[in-house]
Short mmCIF file of C-alpha atoms in Angstrom, two decimals:
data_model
loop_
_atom_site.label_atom_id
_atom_site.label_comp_id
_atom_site.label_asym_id
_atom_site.label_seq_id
_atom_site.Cartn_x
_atom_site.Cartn_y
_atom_site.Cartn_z
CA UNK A 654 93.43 60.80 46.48
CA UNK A 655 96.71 62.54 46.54
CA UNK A 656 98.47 60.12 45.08
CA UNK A 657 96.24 60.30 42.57
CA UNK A 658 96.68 63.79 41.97
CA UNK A 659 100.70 63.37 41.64
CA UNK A 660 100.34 60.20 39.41
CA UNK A 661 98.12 62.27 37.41
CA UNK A 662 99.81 65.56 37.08
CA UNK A 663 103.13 63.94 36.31
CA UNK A 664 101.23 62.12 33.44
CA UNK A 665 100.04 64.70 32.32
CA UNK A 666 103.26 66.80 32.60
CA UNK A 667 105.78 64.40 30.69
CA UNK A 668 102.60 63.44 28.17
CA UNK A 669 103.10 67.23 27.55
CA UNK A 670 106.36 67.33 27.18
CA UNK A 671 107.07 64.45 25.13
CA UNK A 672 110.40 64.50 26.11
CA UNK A 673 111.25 67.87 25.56
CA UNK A 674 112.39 70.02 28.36
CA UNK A 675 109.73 71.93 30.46
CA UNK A 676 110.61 75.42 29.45
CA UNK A 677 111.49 74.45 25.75
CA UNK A 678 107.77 72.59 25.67
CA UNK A 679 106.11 76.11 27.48
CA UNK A 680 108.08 78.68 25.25
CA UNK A 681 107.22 77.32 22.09
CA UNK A 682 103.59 76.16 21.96
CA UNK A 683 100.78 78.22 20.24
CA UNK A 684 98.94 80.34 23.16
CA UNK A 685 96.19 77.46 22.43
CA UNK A 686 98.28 74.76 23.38
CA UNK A 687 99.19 76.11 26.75
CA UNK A 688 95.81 77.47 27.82
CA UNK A 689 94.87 73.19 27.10
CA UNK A 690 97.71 72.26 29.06
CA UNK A 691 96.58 74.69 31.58
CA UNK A 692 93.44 73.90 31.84
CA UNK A 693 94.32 69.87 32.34
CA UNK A 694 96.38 70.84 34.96
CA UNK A 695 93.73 73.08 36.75
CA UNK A 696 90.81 69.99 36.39
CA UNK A 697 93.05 67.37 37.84
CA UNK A 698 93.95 69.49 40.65
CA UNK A 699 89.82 70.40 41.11
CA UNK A 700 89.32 66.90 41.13
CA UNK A 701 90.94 65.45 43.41
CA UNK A 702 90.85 68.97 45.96
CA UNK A 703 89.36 67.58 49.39
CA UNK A 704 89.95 69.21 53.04
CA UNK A 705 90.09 67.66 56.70
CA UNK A 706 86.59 66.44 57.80
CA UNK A 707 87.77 67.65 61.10
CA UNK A 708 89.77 71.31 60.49
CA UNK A 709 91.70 72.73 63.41
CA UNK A 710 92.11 76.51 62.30
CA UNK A 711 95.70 76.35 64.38
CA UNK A 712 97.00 73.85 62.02
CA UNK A 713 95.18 74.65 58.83
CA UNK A 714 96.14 77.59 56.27
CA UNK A 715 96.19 79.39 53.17
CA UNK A 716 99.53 80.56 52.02
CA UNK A 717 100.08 84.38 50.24
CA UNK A 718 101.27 83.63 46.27
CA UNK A 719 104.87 84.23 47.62
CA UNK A 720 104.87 80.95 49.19
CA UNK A 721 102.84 79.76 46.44
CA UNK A 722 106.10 79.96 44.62
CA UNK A 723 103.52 82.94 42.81
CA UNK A 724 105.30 86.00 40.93
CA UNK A 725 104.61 88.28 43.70
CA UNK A 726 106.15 90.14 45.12
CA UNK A 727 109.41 88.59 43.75
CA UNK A 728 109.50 87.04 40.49
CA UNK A 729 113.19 86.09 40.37
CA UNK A 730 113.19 82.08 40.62
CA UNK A 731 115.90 82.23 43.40
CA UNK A 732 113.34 84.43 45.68
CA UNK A 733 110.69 81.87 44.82
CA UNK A 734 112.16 78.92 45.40
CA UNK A 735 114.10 80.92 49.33
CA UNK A 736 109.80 81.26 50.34
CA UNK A 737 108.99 77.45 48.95
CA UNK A 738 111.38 76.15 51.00
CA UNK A 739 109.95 78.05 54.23
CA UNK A 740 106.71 76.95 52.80
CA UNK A 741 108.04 72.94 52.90
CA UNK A 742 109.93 73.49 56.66
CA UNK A 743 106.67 74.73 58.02
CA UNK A 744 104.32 72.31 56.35
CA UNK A 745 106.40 69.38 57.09
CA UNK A 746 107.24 70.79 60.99
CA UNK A 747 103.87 72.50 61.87
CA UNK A 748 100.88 71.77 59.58
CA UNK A 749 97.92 69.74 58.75
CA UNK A 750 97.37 71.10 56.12
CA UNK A 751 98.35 74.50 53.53
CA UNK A 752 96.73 75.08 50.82
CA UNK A 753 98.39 76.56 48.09
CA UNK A 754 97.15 79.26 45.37
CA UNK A 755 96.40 77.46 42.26
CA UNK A 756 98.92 78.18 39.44
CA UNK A 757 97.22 77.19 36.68
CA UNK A 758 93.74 78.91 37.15
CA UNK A 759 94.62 82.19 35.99
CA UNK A 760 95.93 80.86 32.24
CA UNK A 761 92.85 78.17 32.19
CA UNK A 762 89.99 80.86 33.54
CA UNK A 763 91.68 83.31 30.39
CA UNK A 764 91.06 83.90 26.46
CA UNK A 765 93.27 81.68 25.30
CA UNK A 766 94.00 84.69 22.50
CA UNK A 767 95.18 86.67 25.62
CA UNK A 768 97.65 84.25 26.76
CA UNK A 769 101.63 86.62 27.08
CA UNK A 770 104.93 85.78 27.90
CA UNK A 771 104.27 86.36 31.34
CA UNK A 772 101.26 83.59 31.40
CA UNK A 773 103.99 81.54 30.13
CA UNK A 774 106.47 81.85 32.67
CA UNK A 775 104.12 81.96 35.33
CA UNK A 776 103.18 78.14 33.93
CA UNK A 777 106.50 77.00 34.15
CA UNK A 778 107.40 78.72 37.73
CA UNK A 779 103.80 76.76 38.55
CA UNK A 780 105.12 73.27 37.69
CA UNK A 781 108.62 73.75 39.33
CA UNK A 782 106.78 74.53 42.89
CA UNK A 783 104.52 71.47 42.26
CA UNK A 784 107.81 69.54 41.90
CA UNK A 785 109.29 71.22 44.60
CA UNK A 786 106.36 69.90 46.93
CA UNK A 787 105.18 66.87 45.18
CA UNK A 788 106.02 65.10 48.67
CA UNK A 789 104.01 67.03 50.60
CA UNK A 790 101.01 67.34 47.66
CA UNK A 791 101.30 63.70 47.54
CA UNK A 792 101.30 63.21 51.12
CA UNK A 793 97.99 65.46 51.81
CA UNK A 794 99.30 68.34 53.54
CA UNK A 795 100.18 71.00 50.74
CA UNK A 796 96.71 71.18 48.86
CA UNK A 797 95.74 73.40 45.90
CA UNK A 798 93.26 75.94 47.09
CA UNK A 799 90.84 77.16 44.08
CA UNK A 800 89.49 80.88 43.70
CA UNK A 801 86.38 80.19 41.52
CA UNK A 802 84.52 78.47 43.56
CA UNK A 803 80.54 77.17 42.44
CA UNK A 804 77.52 77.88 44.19
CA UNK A 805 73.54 77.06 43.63
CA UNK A 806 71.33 79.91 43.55
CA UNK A 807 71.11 79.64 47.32
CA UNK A 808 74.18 79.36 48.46
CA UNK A 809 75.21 82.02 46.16
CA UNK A 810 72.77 84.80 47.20
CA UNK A 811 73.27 83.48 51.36
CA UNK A 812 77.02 82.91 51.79
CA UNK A 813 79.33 84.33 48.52
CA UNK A 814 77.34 87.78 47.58
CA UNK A 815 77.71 88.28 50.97
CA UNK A 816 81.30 87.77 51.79
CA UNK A 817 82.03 89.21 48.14
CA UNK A 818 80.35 92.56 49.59
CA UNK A 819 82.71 92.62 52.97
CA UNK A 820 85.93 91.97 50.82
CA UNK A 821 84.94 94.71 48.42
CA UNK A 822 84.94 97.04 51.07
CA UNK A 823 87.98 95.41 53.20
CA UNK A 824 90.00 95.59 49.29
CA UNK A 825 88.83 99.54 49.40
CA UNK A 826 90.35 99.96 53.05
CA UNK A 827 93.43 98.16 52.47
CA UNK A 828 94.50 100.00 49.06
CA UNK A 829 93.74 103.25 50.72
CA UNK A 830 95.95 102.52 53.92
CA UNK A 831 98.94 101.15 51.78
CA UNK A 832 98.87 103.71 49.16
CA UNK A 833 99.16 106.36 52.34
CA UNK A 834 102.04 104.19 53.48
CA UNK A 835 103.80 104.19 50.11
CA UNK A 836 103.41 107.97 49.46
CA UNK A 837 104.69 109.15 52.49
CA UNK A 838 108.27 107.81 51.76
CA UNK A 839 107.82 106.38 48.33
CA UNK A 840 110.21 107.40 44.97
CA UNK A 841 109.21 106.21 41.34
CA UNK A 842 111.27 106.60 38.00
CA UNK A 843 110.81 106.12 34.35
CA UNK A 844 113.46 104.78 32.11
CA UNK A 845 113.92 104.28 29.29
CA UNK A 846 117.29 104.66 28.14
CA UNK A 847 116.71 101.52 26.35
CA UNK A 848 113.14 102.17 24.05
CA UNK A 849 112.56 98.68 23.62
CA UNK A 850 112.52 97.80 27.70
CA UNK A 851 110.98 100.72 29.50
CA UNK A 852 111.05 100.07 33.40
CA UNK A 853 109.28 102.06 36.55
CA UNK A 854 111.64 101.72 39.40
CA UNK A 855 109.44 102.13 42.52
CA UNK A 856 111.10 102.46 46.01
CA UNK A 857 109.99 102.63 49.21
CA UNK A 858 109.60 100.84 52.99
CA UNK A 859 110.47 97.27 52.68
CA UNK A 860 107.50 95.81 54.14
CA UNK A 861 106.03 96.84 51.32
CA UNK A 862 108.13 96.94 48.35
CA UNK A 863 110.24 93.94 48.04
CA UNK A 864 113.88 94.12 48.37
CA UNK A 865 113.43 97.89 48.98
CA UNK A 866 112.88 98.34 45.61
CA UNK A 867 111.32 97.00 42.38
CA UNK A 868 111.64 97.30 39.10
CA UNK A 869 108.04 96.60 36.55
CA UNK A 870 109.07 95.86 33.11
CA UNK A 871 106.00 95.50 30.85
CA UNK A 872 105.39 93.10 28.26
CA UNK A 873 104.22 94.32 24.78
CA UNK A 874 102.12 96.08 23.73
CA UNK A 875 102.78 98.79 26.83
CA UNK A 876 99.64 99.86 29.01
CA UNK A 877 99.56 103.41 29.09
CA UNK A 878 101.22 103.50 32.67
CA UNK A 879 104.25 103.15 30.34
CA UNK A 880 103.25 105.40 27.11
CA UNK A 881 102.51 108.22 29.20
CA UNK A 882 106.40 108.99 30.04
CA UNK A 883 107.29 108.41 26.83
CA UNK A 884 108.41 111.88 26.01
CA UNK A 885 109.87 112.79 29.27
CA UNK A 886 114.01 111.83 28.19
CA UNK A 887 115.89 108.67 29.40
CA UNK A 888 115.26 109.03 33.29
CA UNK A 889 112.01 110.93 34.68
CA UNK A 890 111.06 111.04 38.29
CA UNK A 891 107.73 111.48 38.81
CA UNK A 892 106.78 114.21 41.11
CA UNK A 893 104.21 113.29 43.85
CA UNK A 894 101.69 114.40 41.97
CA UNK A 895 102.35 112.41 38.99
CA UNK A 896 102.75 109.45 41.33
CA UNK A 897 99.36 110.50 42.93
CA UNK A 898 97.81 110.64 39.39
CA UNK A 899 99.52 107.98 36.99
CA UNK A 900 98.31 105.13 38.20
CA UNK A 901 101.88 103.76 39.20
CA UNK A 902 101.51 102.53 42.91
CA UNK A 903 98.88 100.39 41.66
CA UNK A 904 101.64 97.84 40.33
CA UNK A 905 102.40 97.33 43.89
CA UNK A 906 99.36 98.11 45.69
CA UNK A 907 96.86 95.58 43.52
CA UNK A 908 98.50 92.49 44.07
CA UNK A 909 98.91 93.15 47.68
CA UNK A 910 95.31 93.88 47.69
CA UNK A 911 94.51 91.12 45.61
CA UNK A 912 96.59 88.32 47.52
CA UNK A 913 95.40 89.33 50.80
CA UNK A 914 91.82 89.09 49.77
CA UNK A 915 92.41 85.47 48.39
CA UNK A 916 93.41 84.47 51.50
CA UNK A 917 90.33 86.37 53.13
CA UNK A 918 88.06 84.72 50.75
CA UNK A 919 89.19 80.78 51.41
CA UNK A 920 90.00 81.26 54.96
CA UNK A 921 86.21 82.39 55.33
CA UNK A 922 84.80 79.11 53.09
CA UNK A 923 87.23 76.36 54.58
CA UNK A 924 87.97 77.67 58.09
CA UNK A 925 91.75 77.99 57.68
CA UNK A 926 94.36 80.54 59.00
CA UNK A 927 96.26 82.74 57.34
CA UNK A 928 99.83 82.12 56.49
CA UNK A 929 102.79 84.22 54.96
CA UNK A 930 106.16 85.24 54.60
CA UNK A 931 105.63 88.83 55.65
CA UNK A 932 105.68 90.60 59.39
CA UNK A 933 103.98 93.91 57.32
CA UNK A 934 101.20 92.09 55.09
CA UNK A 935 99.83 90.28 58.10
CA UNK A 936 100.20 93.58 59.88
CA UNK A 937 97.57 94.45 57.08
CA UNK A 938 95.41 91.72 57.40
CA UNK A 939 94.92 92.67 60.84
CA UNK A 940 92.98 95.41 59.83
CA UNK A 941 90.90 94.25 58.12
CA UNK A 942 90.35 90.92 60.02
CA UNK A 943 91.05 91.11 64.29
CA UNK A 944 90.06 87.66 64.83
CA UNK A 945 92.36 86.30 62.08
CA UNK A 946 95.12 83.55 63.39
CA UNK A 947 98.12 84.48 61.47
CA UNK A 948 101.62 82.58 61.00
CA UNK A 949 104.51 83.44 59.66
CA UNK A 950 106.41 81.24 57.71
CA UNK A 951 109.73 82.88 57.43
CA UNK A 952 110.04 83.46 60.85
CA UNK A 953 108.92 79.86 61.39
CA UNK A 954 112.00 78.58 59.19
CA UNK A 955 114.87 81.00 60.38
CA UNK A 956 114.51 80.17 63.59
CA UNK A 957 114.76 76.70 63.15
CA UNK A 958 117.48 77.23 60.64
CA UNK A 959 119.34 78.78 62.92
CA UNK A 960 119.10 77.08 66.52
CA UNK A 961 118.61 73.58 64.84
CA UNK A 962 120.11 73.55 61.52
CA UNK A 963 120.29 69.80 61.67
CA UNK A 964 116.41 69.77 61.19
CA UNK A 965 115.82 72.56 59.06
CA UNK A 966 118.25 70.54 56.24
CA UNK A 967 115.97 66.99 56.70
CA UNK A 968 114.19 66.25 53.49
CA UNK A 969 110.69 66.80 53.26
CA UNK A 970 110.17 63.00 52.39
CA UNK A 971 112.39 61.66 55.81
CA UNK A 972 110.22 64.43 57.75
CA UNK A 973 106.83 62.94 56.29
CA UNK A 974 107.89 59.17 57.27
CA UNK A 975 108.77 60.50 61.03
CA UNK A 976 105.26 62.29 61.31
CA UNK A 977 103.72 58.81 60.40
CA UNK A 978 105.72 56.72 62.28
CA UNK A 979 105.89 58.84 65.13
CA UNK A 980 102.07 60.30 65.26
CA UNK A 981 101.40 61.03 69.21
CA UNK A 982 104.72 62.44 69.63
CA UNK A 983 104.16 64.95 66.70
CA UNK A 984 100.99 65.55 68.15
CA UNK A 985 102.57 66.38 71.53
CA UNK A 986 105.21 68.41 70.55
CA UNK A 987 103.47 70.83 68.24
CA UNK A 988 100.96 71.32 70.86
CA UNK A 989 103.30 72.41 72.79
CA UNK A 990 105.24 74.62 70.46
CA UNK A 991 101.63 76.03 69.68
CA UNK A 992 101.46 77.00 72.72
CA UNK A 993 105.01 78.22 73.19
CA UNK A 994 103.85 80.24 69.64
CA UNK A 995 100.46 81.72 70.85
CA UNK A 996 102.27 83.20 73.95
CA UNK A 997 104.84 85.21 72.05
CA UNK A 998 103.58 88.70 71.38
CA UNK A 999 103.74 88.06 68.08
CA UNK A 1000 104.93 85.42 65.13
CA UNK A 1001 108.00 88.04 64.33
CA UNK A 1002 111.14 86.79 63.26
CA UNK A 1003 112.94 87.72 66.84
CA UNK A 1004 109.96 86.49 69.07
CA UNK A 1005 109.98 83.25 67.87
CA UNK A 1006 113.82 82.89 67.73
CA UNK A 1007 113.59 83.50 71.31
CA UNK A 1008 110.57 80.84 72.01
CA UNK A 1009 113.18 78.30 69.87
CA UNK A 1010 116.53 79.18 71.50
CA UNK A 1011 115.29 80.22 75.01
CA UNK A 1012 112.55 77.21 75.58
CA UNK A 1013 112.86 74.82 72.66
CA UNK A 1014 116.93 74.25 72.18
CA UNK A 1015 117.06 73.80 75.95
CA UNK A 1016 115.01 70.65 76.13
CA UNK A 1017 116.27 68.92 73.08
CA UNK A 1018 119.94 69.68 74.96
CA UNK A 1019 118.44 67.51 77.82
CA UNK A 1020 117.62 65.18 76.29
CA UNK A 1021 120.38 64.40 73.97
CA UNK A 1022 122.59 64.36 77.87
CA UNK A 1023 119.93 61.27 78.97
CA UNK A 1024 121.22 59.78 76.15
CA UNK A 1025 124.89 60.39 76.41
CA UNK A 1026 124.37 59.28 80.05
CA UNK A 1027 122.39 56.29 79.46
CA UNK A 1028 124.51 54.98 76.73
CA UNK A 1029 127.77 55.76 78.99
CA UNK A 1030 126.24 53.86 82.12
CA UNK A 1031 125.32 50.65 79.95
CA UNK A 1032 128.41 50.75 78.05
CA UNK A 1033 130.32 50.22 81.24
CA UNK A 1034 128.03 48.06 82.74
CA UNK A 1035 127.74 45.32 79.97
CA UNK A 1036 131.51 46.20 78.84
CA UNK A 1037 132.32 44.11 82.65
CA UNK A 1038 129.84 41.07 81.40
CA UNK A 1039 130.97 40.81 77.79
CA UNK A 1040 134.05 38.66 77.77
CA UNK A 1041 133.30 34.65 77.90
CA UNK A 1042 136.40 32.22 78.34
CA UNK A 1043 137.78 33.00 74.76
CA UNK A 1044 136.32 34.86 72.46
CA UNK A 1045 134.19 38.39 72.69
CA UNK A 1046 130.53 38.97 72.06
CA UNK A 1047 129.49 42.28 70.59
CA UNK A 1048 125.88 43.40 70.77
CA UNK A 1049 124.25 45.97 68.68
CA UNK A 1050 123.02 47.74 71.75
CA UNK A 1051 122.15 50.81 70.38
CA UNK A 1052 119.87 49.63 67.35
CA UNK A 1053 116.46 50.24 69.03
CA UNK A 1054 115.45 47.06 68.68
CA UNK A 1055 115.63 43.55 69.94
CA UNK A 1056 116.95 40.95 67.39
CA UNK A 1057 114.81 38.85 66.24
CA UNK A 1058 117.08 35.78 67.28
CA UNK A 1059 117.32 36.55 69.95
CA UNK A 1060 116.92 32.70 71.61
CA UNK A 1061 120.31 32.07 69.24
CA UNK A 1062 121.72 34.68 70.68
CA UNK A 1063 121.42 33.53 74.47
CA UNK A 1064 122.42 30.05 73.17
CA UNK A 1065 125.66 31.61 71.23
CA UNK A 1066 126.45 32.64 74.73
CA UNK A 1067 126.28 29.57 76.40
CA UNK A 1068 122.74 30.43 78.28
CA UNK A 1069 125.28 31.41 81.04
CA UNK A 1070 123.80 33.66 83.71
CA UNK A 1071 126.70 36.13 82.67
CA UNK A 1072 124.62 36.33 79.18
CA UNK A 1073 121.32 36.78 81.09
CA UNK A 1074 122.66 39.56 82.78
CA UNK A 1075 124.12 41.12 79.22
CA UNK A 1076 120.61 41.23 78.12
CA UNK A 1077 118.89 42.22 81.45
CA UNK A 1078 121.42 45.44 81.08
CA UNK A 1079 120.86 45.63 77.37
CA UNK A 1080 116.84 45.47 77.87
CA UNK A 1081 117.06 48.22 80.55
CA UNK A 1082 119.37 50.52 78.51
CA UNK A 1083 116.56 49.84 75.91
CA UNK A 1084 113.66 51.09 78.53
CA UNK A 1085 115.89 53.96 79.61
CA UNK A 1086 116.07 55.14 76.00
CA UNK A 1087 112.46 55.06 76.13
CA UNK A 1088 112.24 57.57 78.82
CA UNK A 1089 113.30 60.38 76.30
CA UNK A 1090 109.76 59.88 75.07
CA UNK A 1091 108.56 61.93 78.02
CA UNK A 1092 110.21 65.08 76.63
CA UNK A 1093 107.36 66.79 74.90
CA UNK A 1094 109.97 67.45 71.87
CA UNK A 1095 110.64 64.08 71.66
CA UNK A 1096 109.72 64.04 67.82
CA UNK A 1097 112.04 67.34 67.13
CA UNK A 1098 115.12 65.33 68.70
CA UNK A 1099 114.16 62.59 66.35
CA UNK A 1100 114.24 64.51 63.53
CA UNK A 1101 117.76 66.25 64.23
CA UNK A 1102 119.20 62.36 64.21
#
């Protein structure tokens, strides 16, 4: 089925395009034309959306719309494609699954007479991600997760109105707790020194505004956030009060609100854990939610960046093969790490650089000196056994394999008991290799190679 879902988006992508460029396609269709395009996009992802018959909640998640490669809290495409990439390490390293927040819903769900700019570029950024992950999509692990969800009459009135009630009061708790955060330290200004592209500039703590600070530039025609300033000069700080009253923290405090309460709303229908990019947002979510299992994809990725950079650069696609190839080990070794993980205080940035430079970088070093040692004690074992009369054999002894001619081989020796003994050593260097297995991160050292 995911293959399905690739082979039909990219048909339906270059269909689209009809050889035009992506952006040049988005940019200048008639609103119509992308709210259809949207909408294709959004059914062929519905289609083909399936989860695990058998969900482990450890290995299962919803991202936040940063890793989504969404628009918040960063809409610059370099910060969306720095959290992608976490998204891909951890997916590819740790997951069963992640679903992903659907980029295409919000334009198809819309008036297509509504569609803006911003719908626009949010389509675009929404296709780049899905090409960013197509090996992952394709290979069942990154899956699109869907906020309008149907129910029957029954289902509706037993399990949705229900859970719909708890987030509207969890999305009334969390608004008030970060808008206390944000006005305690908080500035905002108003430019407008240039008419035509007013801006608020809204800084504060940086778990909670991005980058420290952010800048909102509105599309036309202004909301009357921005109108309201309007006769204030070039530059106008807002006094408390007037950041109290305008209605300006709710730029950053709704789609906080709102992306935390996605998460609450699939993780409660598909049993998944939470997953994001942020030490303060999941901070938030524990307030709302004690029992939640929350990871943190950043931290996940810089710590493997930096102890085992070897890894962290693999592609996606080589990562995917290994997992299939090498299934039980996987299994093993993120079992262990999950364990490793759940014993850290928490899944902060310096805790789990510890767990991967105190515990994990010290048995991949072990391992790689069996190796070193193995090959080194073979080497000079069959190096005495190699020479016959003259001429020299050479032996791919560290291929992994036997060769398949083997019997040619032993004959191309002269079936001497000198060539015996080459492949006696040979098949025991082979058995030693296998030893390595026993190191629960057995697949992480094969991934570094």
């Amino acid at each position: 089925m995911s293959t399905e879902l690739v082979s039909e988006i990219d048909t339906a992508i270059r269909l689209w395009c009809n050889g035009r460029g992506l952006e040049e396609t988005v940019l200048c269709s008639t609103k119509d034309e992308v709210f259809e395009f949207a909408e294709v996009l959004m059914m062929i992802s519905r289609h083909h959306c399936s989860s695990l018959a058998a969900k482990n909640e450890n290995f299962s998640f919803t991202a936040n719309s940063a890793l989504s490669g969404g628009g918040h809290p960063c809409a610059s495409p370099a910060c969306r494609v720095r959290r992608v990439e976490s998204l891909t390490t951890f997916a590819s390293l740790y997951a069963d699954e992640v679903y992903i927040q659907q980029p295409f819903e919000r334009i198809a769900l819309s008036d297509p007479s509504q569609i803006m700019e911003v719908h626009r570029h949010d389509l675009i950024a929404g296709i780049q991600t899905y090409e960013m992950l197509r090996p992952l999509i394709e290979g069942g692990i990154v899956k699109y997760a869907h906020d309008a969800n149907p129910f029957c009459d029954h289902h509706s009135a037993t399990v949705a109105a229900p859970l719909l009630r708890r987030l509207a009061a969890k999305s009334d708790e969390l608004s008030e707790e970060i808008t206390r955060r944000l006005l305690e330290c908080c500035s905002v200004k108003f430019d407008q020194s240039n008419p035509e592209d007013p801006f608020f500039e809204v800084s504060g703590p940086e778990g909670i505004v991005e980058h420290g600070t952010v800048y909102f530039h509105a599309y036309r025609p202004f909301p009357q956030q921005f109108r309201r300033y309007r006769r204030m000069g070039p530059v106008h700080t807002l006094t408390k009060s007037e950041i109290e009253d305008g209605g300006v923290l709710k730029m950053v405090v709704q789609p906080i609100v709102q992306d935390i309460l996605l998460q609450e709303w699939h993780t409660a229908l598909n049993g998944t854990s939470y997953l994001s990019d942020s030490r303060d947002h999941m901070e938030l979510v524990s307030l709302i939610n004690n029992e939640s299992f929350a990871a943190n994809s950043a931290a996940f990725s810089s710590g493997l960046k930096h102890y085992l950079p070897q890894i962290y650069s693999q592609d996606a696609t080589v990562l995917l093969a290994l997992r299939e190839r090498e299934s039980e080990a996987f299994a093993v070794y993120r079992d262990k790490l999950r364990r490793m993980l759940k014993a850290a205080p928490s899944w902060d940035e310096t805790e789990l650089a510890m767990v991967f430079r105190d515990e994990v970088l010290p048995e991949i070093a072990v391992i790689e000196k069996r190796i070193r040692d193995w090959k080194s004690n073979a080497r000079s074992q069959i190096g005495e056994r190699i020479i016959f009369g003259t001429g020299a054999v050479t032996l791919g002894l560290y291929a992994g394999i036997l060769p398949s001619d083997i019997g040619q081989l032993v004959a191309a020796l002269g079936g001497t008991s000198a060539a015996a003994g080459v492949l006696m050593d040979w098949n025991k260097t082979l058995k030693d290799k296998q030893q390595a297995r026993s190191s629960d991160f057995y697949f992480l050292w094969q991934a570094s190679q």
